[in-house]
Amino acid sequence: MDPVIHIENISYTYPEAERPALDGVSLDLFPGVFTAVLGANGSGKSTLAKHLNAILVPTAGRVTVDRMDTADEAYLIPIRRRVGMVFQNPDNQIVANVVEDDVAFAPENLGVEPAEIRRRVDAALTQVGMYDFRLHAPHLLSGGQKQRVAIAGVLAMEPEVLVLDEPTAMLDPRGRREVLAAVEGLCRGRGITVVLITHHMDEAARADRVLVMDAGRIAMDGTPREIFPRAEQLRALGLDVPETAALLARLNAAGMHLAADALSPEECADVIKEALCR
Ligand code: ADP
Ligand code: MG
């Protein structure tokens, strides 16, 4: 299968910066896969995200989206349609005073037919669980609801890839859960390729693939079960270790012999229970 996004040994240095923000990154993103990107502040996550839809083009190397080179301006519009971006602050992404007008904004600008816009707006709001709020004022919604409206606005472009740069960073736990459930549903239910930048381990644990960035490079790349038991390496890269992984590591250090790859409290409880009943 062809990757939807192909990244070939890219580097990127911001104008006037001393050091590159990306330093030799190669990566293939395959259709329908949910990838989480972790990494300490300044490790290059947002810079990488901006290369996925040609907000930035690499200083060296190449990025292609469905084989279209992001450095070729002729492909800018088709690339932006295929790869939608959602940012941290929903207030900066919402432009209209009524939810459904906000979601209609991008397709209207593209000149999509009114009947088709109606269909897309309803579908997008339904997919994020916000259809019942279609006539509400966005500024009266909760953070999680606003962020889901922002996601619907991107979905109305019918993208293949959804890139979310710390979309839950400003949300309370309930808002985080709502947004994550919506994002998971888009990937699992609609086959949308998802790239989720987050610093929440529990969110990354739900992905198919986890990338950990460090100083402009990809330092770790694997499934959550492969990545999360590597507690020392994660700590060295400035990340928290998921509580379940930390607990199992401590029990093993104390002489137990437990499988260390449990991803949730439920799985962790099962591993411990089984060992105690052996
Ligand atoms: P992250 O999203 O992982 O926190 P960024 O991609 O934002 O990391 O930043 C990577 C590096 O690039 C950091 O060293 C940061 O200071 C630098 N950087 C980010 N944005 C700019 C900018 N607009 N101009 C100059 N340097 C920048
Ligand atoms: Mg960032």
GROMACS .gro file of C-alpha atoms and ligand atoms in nm:
model
  306
    1MET     CA    1   0.000   0.000   0.000
    2ASP     CA    2   0.123   0.349  -0.083
    3PRO     CA    3   0.166   0.591   0.204
    4VAL     CA    4  -0.066   0.889   0.195
    5ILE     CA    5   0.221   1.108   0.320
    6HIS     CA    6   0.582   1.027   0.242
    7ILE     CA    7   0.861   1.217   0.416
    8GLU     CA    8   1.212   1.172   0.287
    9ASN     CA    9   1.499   1.282   0.505
   10ILE     CA   10   1.373   1.634   0.572
   11SER     CA   11   1.542   1.909   0.764
   12TYR     CA   12   1.402   2.248   0.845
   13THR     CA   13   1.568   2.553   0.996
   14TYR     CA   14   1.358   2.860   1.080
   15PRO     CA   15   1.488   3.185   0.933
   16GLU     CA   16   1.760   3.322   1.161
   17ALA     CA   17   1.754   3.015   1.387
   18GLU     CA   18   2.086   2.867   1.489
   19ARG     CA   19   1.980   2.506   1.500
   20PRO     CA   20   1.748   2.307   1.274
   21ALA     CA   21   1.400   2.240   1.417
   22LEU     CA   22   1.386   1.921   1.210
   23ASP     CA   23   1.704   1.730   1.147
   24GLY     CA   24   1.678   1.435   0.911
   25VAL     CA   25   1.324   1.303   0.953
   26SER     CA   26   1.196   1.020   0.734
   27LEU     CA   27   0.846   0.888   0.780
   28ASP     CA   28   0.566   0.717   0.588
   29LEU     CA   29   0.209   0.763   0.703
   30PHE     CA   30  -0.030   0.496   0.580
   31PRO     CA   31  -0.402   0.540   0.517
   32GLY     CA   32  -0.637   0.481   0.808
   33VAL     CA   33  -0.363   0.461   1.071
   34PHE     CA   34  -0.388   0.656   1.397
   35THR     CA   35  -0.043   0.792   1.483
   36ALA     CA   36   0.034   0.980   1.804
   37VAL     CA   37   0.336   1.210   1.824
   38LEU     CA   38   0.501   1.270   2.161
   39GLY     CA   39   0.809   1.467   2.255
   40ALA     CA   40   0.935   1.731   2.495
   41ASN     CA   41   0.865   2.100   2.431
   42GLY     CA   42   1.074   2.223   2.141
   43SER     CA   43   1.142   1.874   2.003
   44GLY     CA   44   0.993   1.967   1.665
   45LYS     CA   45   0.637   1.824   1.679
   46SER     CA   46   0.458   2.136   1.555
   47THR     CA   47   0.722   2.198   1.291
   48LEU     CA   48   0.673   1.843   1.164
   49ALA     CA   49   0.294   1.889   1.165
   50LYS     CA   50   0.327   2.205   0.955
   51HIS     CA   51   0.519   2.008   0.694
   52LEU     CA   52   0.228   1.768   0.648
   53ASN     CA   53   0.011   2.021   0.465
   54ALA     CA   54   0.265   2.260   0.320
   55ILE     CA   55   0.236   2.534   0.581
   56LEU     CA   56   0.614   2.487   0.585
   57VAL     CA   57   0.828   2.327   0.317
   58PRO     CA   58   1.153   2.155   0.409
   59THR     CA   59   1.489   2.325   0.379
   60ALA     CA   60   1.627   1.989   0.262
   61GLY     CA   61   1.456   1.663   0.169
   62ARG     CA   62   1.107   1.609   0.036
   63VAL     CA   63   0.746   1.568   0.153
   64THR     CA   64   0.480   1.425  -0.076
   65VAL     CA   65   0.105   1.398  -0.012
   66ASP     CA   66  -0.055   1.147  -0.246
   67ARG     CA   67   0.265   1.179  -0.449
   68MET     CA   68   0.229   1.558  -0.475
   69ASP     CA   69   0.543   1.744  -0.367
   70THR     CA   70   0.457   2.004  -0.100
   71ALA     CA   71   0.729   2.233  -0.239
   72ASP     CA   72   0.539   2.261  -0.569
   73GLU     CA   73   0.296   2.553  -0.532
   74ALA     CA   74   0.074   2.411  -0.805
   75TYR     CA   75  -0.030   2.141  -0.553
   76LEU     CA   76  -0.099   2.372  -0.261
   77ILE     CA   77  -0.480   2.364  -0.281
   78PRO     CA   78  -0.517   1.988  -0.340
   79ILE     CA   79  -0.272   1.922  -0.056
   80ARG     CA   80  -0.457   2.153   0.185
   81ARG     CA   81  -0.784   1.977   0.096
   82ARG     CA   82  -0.641   1.637   0.168
   83VAL     CA   83  -0.465   1.723   0.492
   84GLY     CA   84  -0.669   1.919   0.746
   85MET     CA   85  -0.515   2.080   1.053
   86VAL     CA   86  -0.663   2.140   1.397
   87PHE     CA   87  -0.472   2.354   1.648
   88GLN     CA   88  -0.461   2.390   2.022
   89ASN     CA   89  -0.691   2.686   2.075
   90PRO     CA   90  -1.044   2.639   1.939
   91ASP     CA   91  -1.120   3.010   1.985
   92ASN     CA   92  -0.867   3.097   1.714
   93GLN     CA   93  -1.025   2.852   1.471
   94ILE     CA   94  -1.391   2.944   1.498
   95VAL     CA   95  -1.494   3.229   1.269
   96ALA     CA   96  -1.877   3.241   1.261
   97ASN     CA   97  -2.149   3.317   1.516
   98VAL     CA   98  -2.353   3.003   1.451
   99VAL     CA   99  -2.203   2.654   1.469
  100GLU     CA  100  -2.329   2.536   1.130
  101ASP     CA  101  -2.210   2.854   0.955
  102ASP     CA  102  -1.869   2.799   1.102
  103VAL     CA  103  -1.852   2.443   0.969
  104ALA     CA  104  -1.974   2.564   0.627
  105PHE     CA  105  -1.706   2.832   0.604
  106ALA     CA  106  -1.428   2.639   0.429
  107PRO     CA  107  -1.644   2.457   0.170
  108GLU     CA  108  -1.823   2.786   0.095
  109ASN     CA  109  -1.487   2.945   0.022
  110LEU     CA  110  -1.406   2.660  -0.211
  111GLY     CA  111  -1.726   2.726  -0.406
  112VAL     CA  112  -1.893   2.396  -0.313
  113GLU     CA  113  -2.265   2.381  -0.415
  114PRO     CA  114  -2.513   2.479  -0.139
  115ALA     CA  115  -2.686   2.137  -0.129
  116GLU     CA  116  -2.351   1.964  -0.100
  117ILE     CA  117  -2.243   2.208   0.172
  118ARG     CA  118  -2.560   2.126   0.369
  119ARG     CA  119  -2.486   1.755   0.337
  120ARG     CA  120  -2.123   1.798   0.444
  121VAL     CA  121  -2.204   2.024   0.738
  122ASP     CA  122  -2.465   1.781   0.873
  123ALA     CA  123  -2.233   1.483   0.822
  124ALA     CA  124  -1.936   1.657   0.985
  125LEU     CA  125  -2.135   1.772   1.288
  126THR     CA  126  -2.285   1.425   1.328
  127GLN     CA  127  -1.940   1.264   1.313
  128VAL     CA  128  -1.816   1.471   1.606
  129GLY     CA  129  -2.142   1.443   1.802
  130MET     CA  130  -2.233   1.812   1.765
  131TYR     CA  131  -2.530   1.795   1.527
  132ASP     CA  132  -2.778   1.894   1.799
  133PHE     CA  133  -2.576   2.210   1.857
  134ARG     CA  134  -2.581   2.320   1.492
  135LEU     CA  135  -2.779   2.639   1.565
  136HIS     CA  136  -2.593   2.729   1.885
  137ALA     CA  137  -2.349   3.017   1.929
  138PRO     CA  138  -1.993   2.875   1.939
  139HIS     CA  139  -1.875   3.113   2.211
  140LEU     CA  140  -2.129   2.965   2.454
  141LEU     CA  141  -2.002   2.609   2.409
  142SER     CA  142  -1.756   2.428   2.637
  143GLY     CA  143  -1.393   2.392   2.527
  144GLY     CA  144  -1.445   2.031   2.422
  145GLN     CA  145  -1.753   2.122   2.222
  146LYS     CA  146  -1.574   2.412   2.053
  147GLN     CA  147  -1.283   2.193   1.960
  148ARG     CA  148  -1.524   1.938   1.811
  149VAL     CA  149  -1.682   2.217   1.605
  150ALA     CA  150  -1.333   2.314   1.485
  151ILE     CA  151  -1.274   1.950   1.387
  152ALA     CA  152  -1.609   1.944   1.203
  153GLY     CA  153  -1.499   2.256   1.013
  154VAL     CA  154  -1.196   2.065   0.888
  155LEU     CA  155  -1.403   1.752   0.813
  156ALA     CA  156  -1.633   1.956   0.590
  157MET     CA  157  -1.336   1.972   0.350
  158GLU     CA  158  -1.352   1.590   0.341
  159PRO     CA  159  -0.981   1.543   0.415
  160GLU     CA  160  -0.798   1.212   0.397
  161VAL     CA  161  -0.568   1.308   0.681
  162LEU     CA  162  -0.648   1.495   1.001
  163VAL     CA  163  -0.351   1.647   1.186
  164LEU     CA  164  -0.425   1.770   1.538
  165ASP     CA  165  -0.159   1.969   1.720
  166GLU     CA  166  -0.227   1.934   2.095
  167PRO     CA  167  -0.603   1.973   2.045
  168THR     CA  168  -0.676   1.881   2.407
  169ALA     CA  169  -0.408   2.092   2.577
  170MET     CA  170  -0.654   2.365   2.680
  171LEU     CA  171  -0.942   2.133   2.773
  172ASP     CA  172  -1.066   1.992   3.102
  173PRO     CA  173  -1.071   1.611   3.143
  174ARG     CA  174  -1.425   1.584   3.013
  175GLY     CA  175  -1.346   1.794   2.706
  176ARG     CA  176  -1.035   1.583   2.645
  177ARG     CA  177  -1.241   1.264   2.654
  178GLU     CA  178  -1.499   1.408   2.414
  179VAL     CA  179  -1.239   1.521   2.163
  180LEU     CA  180  -1.043   1.200   2.181
  181ALA     CA  181  -1.356   0.989   2.133
  182ALA     CA  182  -1.448   1.199   1.829
  183VAL     CA  183  -1.100   1.164   1.682
  184GLU     CA  184  -1.092   0.788   1.743
  185GLY     CA  185  -1.434   0.754   1.581
  186LEU     CA  186  -1.313   0.935   1.269
  187CYS     CA  187  -1.022   0.700   1.235
  188ARG     CA  188  -1.192   0.373   1.332
  189GLY     CA  189  -1.532   0.448   1.181
  190ARG     CA  190  -1.449   0.665   0.879
  191GLY     CA  191  -1.100   0.544   0.792
  192ILE     CA  192  -0.947   0.890   0.826
  193THR     CA  193  -0.570   0.894   0.876
  194VAL     CA  194  -0.501   1.069   1.207
  195VAL     CA  195  -0.186   1.235   1.335
  196LEU     CA  196  -0.239   1.344   1.694
  197ILE     CA  197   0.027   1.549   1.871
  198THR     CA  198  -0.026   1.523   2.243
  199HIS     CA  199   0.153   1.519   2.574
  200HIS     CA  200  -0.107   1.293   2.730
  201MET     CA  201   0.015   0.935   2.749
  202ASP     CA  202  -0.337   0.797   2.786
  203GLU     CA  203  -0.428   0.952   2.451
  204ALA     CA  204  -0.118   0.816   2.281
  205ALA     CA  205  -0.195   0.471   2.424
  206ARG     CA  206  -0.507   0.459   2.204
  207ALA     CA  207  -0.307   0.508   1.880
  208ASP     CA  208  -0.185   0.238   1.642
  209ARG     CA  209   0.160   0.390   1.625
  210VAL     CA  210   0.355   0.621   1.854
  211LEU     CA  211   0.639   0.846   1.745
  212VAL     CA  212   0.859   1.017   2.001
  213MET     CA  213   1.050   1.322   1.884
  214ASP     CA  214   1.371   1.455   2.032
  215ALA     CA  215   1.575   1.751   1.908
  216GLY     CA  216   1.423   1.747   1.560
  217ARG     CA  217   1.452   1.373   1.507
  218ILE     CA  218   1.230   1.072   1.553
  219ALA     CA  219   1.378   0.900   1.855
  220MET     CA  220   1.123   0.619   1.897
  221ASP     CA  221   0.870   0.466   1.659
  222GLY     CA  222   0.650   0.170   1.744
  223THR     CA  223   0.317   0.049   1.874
  224PRO     CA  224   0.209   0.175   2.216
  225ARG     CA  225   0.287  -0.169   2.357
  226GLU     CA  226   0.640  -0.147   2.225
  227ILE     CA  227   0.700   0.212   2.334
  228PHE     CA  228   0.543   0.250   2.680
  229PRO     CA  229   0.731  -0.021   2.869
  230ARG     CA  230   1.058   0.157   2.777
  231ALA     CA  231   1.030   0.377   3.085
  232GLU     CA  232   1.394   0.479   3.113
  233GLN     CA  233   1.418   0.585   2.751
  234LEU     CA  234   1.094   0.784   2.777
  235ARG     CA  235   1.218   0.962   3.089
  236ALA     CA  236   1.548   1.041   2.921
  237LEU     CA  237   1.351   1.204   2.638
  238GLY     CA  238   1.171   1.424   2.890
  239LEU     CA  239   0.839   1.239   2.890
  240ASP     CA  240   0.615   1.107   3.159
  241VAL     CA  241   0.584   0.733   3.180
  242PRO     CA  242   0.223   0.610   3.180
  243GLU     CA  243   0.122   0.528   3.536
  244THR     CA  244   0.039   0.168   3.445
  245ALA     CA  245   0.385   0.117   3.292
  246ALA     CA  246   0.553   0.280   3.594
  247LEU     CA  247   0.360   0.056   3.835
  248LEU     CA  248   0.446  -0.264   3.646
  249ALA     CA  249   0.812  -0.160   3.619
  250ARG     CA  250   0.827  -0.108   3.997
  251LEU     CA  251   0.665  -0.441   4.070
  252ASN     CA  252   0.909  -0.612   3.836
  253ALA     CA  253   1.202  -0.432   3.999
  254ALA     CA  254   1.073  -0.567   4.330
  255GLY     CA  255   1.100  -0.921   4.197
  256MET     CA  256   0.770  -0.990   4.028
  257HIS     CA  257   0.765  -1.116   3.671
  258LEU     CA  258   0.481  -0.932   3.505
  259ALA     CA  259   0.415  -0.854   3.141
  260ALA     CA  260   0.503  -0.485   3.127
  261ASP     CA  261   0.299  -0.379   2.825
  262ALA     CA  262  -0.043  -0.315   2.980
  263LEU     CA  263  -0.190   0.001   2.830
  264SER     CA  264  -0.485   0.072   3.056
  265PRO     CA  265  -0.566   0.037   3.428
  266GLU     CA  266  -0.797  -0.252   3.333
  267GLU     CA  267  -0.520  -0.442   3.154
  268CYS     CA  268  -0.280  -0.362   3.437
  269ALA     CA  269  -0.526  -0.497   3.695
  270ASP     CA  270  -0.566  -0.816   3.492
  271VAL     CA  271  -0.189  -0.872   3.476
  272ILE     CA  272  -0.150  -0.826   3.854
  273LYS     CA  273  -0.457  -1.033   3.939
  274GLU     CA  274  -0.337  -1.319   3.723
  275ALA     CA  275   0.007  -1.314   3.887
  276LEU     CA  276  -0.140  -1.312   4.238
  277CYS     CA  277  -0.373  -1.603   4.160
  278ARG     CA  278  -0.103  -1.815   3.995
  279ADP     P1  279   0.725   2.140   1.971
  279ADP     O1  280   0.597   2.156   1.894
  279ADP     O2  281   0.770   1.998   1.984
  279ADP     O3  282   0.722   2.210   2.105
  279ADP     P2  283   0.837   2.320   1.771
  279ADP     O4  284   0.823   2.249   1.640
  279ADP     O5  285   0.736   2.426   1.801
  279ADP     O6  286   0.842   2.211   1.888
  279ADP     O7  287   0.979   2.385   1.780
  279ADP     C1  288   1.097   2.317   1.742
  279ADP     C2  289   1.215   2.414   1.754
  279ADP     O8  290   1.199   2.520   1.661
  279ADP     C3  291   1.231   2.478   1.890
  279ADP     O9  292   1.367   2.491   1.917
  279ADP     C4  293   1.166   2.613   1.872
  279ADP    O10  294   1.223   2.708   1.957
  279ADP     C5  295   1.198   2.646   1.727
  279ADP     N1  296   1.092   2.729   1.664
  279ADP     C6  297   0.959   2.700   1.659
  279ADP     N2  298   0.892   2.796   1.593
  279ADP     C7  299   0.985   2.888   1.556
  279ADP     C8  300   0.979   3.012   1.483
  279ADP     N3  301   0.864   3.058   1.434
  279ADP     N4  302   1.097   3.079   1.465
  279ADP     C9  303   1.213   3.031   1.513
  279ADP     N5  304   1.227   2.916   1.580
  279ADP    C10  305   1.113   2.845   1.602
  280MG      MG  306   0.412   2.239   1.948
   0.00000   0.00000   0.00000
